[in-house]
Tab-separated table of C-alpha atoms in Angstrom:
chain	number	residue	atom	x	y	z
A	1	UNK	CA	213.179	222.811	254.132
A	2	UNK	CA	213.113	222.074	250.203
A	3	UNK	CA	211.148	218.947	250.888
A	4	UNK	CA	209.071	217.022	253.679
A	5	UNK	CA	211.500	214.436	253.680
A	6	UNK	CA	215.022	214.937	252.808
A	7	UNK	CA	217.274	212.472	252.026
A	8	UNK	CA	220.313	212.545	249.652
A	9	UNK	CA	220.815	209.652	246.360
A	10	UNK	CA	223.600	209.340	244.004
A	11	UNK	CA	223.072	210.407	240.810
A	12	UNK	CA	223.834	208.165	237.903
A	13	UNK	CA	225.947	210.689	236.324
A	14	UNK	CA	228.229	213.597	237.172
A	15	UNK	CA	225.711	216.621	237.208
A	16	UNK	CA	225.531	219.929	239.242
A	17	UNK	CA	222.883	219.702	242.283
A	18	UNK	CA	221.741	217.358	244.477
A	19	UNK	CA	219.483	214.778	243.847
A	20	UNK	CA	216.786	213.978	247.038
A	21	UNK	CA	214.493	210.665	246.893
A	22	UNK	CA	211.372	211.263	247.704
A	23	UNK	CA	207.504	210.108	246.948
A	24	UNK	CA	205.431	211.404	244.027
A	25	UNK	CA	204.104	214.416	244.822
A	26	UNK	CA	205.838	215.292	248.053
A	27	UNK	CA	205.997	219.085	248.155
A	28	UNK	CA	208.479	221.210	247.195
A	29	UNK	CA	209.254	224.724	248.848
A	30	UNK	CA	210.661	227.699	247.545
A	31	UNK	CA	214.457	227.664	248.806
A	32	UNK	CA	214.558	231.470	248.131
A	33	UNK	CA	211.802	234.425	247.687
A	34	UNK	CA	211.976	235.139	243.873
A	35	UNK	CA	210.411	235.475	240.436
A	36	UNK	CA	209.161	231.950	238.473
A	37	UNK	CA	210.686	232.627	234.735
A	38	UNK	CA	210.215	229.033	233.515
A	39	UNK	CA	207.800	225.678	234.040
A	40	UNK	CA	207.876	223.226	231.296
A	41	UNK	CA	209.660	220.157	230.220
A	42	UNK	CA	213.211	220.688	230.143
A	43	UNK	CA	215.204	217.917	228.537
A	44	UNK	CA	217.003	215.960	231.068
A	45	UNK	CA	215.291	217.936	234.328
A	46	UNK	CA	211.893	216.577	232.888
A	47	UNK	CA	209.520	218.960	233.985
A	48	UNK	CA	211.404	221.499	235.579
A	49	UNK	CA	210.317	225.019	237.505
A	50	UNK	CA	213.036	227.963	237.430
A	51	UNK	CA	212.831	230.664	240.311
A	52	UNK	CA	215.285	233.889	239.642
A	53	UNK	CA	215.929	235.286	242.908
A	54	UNK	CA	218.515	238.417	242.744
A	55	UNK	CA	221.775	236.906	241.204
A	56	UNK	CA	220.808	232.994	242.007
A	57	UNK	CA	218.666	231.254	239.715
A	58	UNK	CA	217.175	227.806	241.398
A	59	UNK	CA	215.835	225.227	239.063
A	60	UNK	CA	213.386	222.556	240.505
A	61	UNK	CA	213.510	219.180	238.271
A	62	UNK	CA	211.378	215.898	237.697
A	63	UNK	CA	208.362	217.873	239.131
A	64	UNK	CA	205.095	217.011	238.568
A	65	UNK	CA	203.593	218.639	235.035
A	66	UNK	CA	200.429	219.891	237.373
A	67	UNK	CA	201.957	222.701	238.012
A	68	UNK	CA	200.994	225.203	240.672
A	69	UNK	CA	203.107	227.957	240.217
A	70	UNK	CA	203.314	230.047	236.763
A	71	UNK	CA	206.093	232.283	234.822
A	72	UNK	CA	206.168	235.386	236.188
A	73	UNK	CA	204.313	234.349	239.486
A	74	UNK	CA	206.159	236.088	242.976
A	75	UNK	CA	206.734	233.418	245.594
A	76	UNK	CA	208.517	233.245	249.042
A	77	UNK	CA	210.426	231.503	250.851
A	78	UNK	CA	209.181	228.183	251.822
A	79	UNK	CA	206.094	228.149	249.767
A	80	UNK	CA	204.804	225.715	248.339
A	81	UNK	CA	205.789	225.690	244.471
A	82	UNK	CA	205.268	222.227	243.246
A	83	UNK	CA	205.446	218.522	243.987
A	84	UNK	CA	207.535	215.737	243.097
A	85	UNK	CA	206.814	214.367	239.871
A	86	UNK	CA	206.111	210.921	238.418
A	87	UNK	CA	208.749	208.255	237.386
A	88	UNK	CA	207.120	208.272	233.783
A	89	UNK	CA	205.302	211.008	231.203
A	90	UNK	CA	203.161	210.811	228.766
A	91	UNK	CA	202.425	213.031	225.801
A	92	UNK	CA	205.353	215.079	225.803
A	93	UNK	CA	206.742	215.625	222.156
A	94	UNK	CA	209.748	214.118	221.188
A	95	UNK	CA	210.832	212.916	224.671
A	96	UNK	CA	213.564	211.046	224.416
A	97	UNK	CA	213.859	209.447	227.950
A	98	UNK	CA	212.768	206.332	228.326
A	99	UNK	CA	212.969	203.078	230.780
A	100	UNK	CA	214.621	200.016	229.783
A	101	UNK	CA	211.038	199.036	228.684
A	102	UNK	CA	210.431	201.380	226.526
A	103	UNK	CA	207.672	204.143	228.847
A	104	UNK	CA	208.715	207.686	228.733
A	105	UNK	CA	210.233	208.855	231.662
A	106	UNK	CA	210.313	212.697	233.753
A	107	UNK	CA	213.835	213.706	231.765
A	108	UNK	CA	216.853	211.210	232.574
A	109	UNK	CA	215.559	209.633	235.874
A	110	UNK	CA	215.275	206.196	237.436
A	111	UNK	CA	212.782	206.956	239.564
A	112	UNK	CA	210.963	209.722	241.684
A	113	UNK	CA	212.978	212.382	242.980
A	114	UNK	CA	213.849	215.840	243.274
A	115	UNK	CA	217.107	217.302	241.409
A	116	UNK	CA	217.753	220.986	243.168
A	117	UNK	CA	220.263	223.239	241.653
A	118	UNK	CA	221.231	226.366	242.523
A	119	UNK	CA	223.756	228.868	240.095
A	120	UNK	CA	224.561	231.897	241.661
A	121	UNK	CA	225.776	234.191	238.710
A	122	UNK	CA	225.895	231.249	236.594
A	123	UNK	CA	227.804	229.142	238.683
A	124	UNK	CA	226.343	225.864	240.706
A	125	UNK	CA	226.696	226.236	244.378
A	126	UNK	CA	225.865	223.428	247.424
A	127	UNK	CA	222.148	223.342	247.860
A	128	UNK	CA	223.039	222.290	250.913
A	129	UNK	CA	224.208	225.626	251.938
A	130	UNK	CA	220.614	227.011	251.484
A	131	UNK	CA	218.663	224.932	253.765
């Protein structure tokens, strides 16, 4: 399971993944065993964790920026990589997501949730297929 609790919201825009509502910092597990290549702020994924697992690269956005897993760290399966991040960020350099009141906000995001997508040799597949 990605998340302790799963449940599916529309996205705002057409994008590839899935989007799951959840609390700040639910956890978030590994969907595959792999190799973490990137954890940083990533434009519209806000902070954003990358696993490269064989030919499928998963990428893990609007996660918290206390990150517990580094680049080049090997995890499994179902570990525990990260939580779900906060509706707004502070400090980030030239973030240019913000509420309709002005706070900086975890990429191009309403509110807290997870955004899973999974390319397998560059192309987005279901998510759903993985759980």
């Amino acid at each position: 399971m990605v998340l302790d609790v799963l449940q599916q919201n529309g996205a705002s825009s057409i994008h590839s993944g899935i989007d799951i509502a959840a609390v700040e910092n639910t956890n978030i597990y590994s969907v595959l065993d792999g190799i973490v290549v990137f954890t940083d702020f990533k434009g519209a994924g806000g902070y954003t964790i990358s696993i490269k697992s064989n030919n499928y690269l998963i990428s893990y956005c609007h996660v918290s920026p206390n990150f517990i897993v580094s680049v080049n760290d090997i995890v499994s399966k179902n570990e525990i990589i990260g939580q779900v991040g906060p509706k707004y960020v502070y400090g980030v350099p030239n973030n240019p997501y913000k509420d309709s009141s002005g706070k900086p906000t975890n990429g191009a995001s309403t509110g807290c949730h997870l955004h899973l997508t999974i390319k397998k040799d560059g192309k987005a597949v279901n998510p759903l297929d993985y759980f």
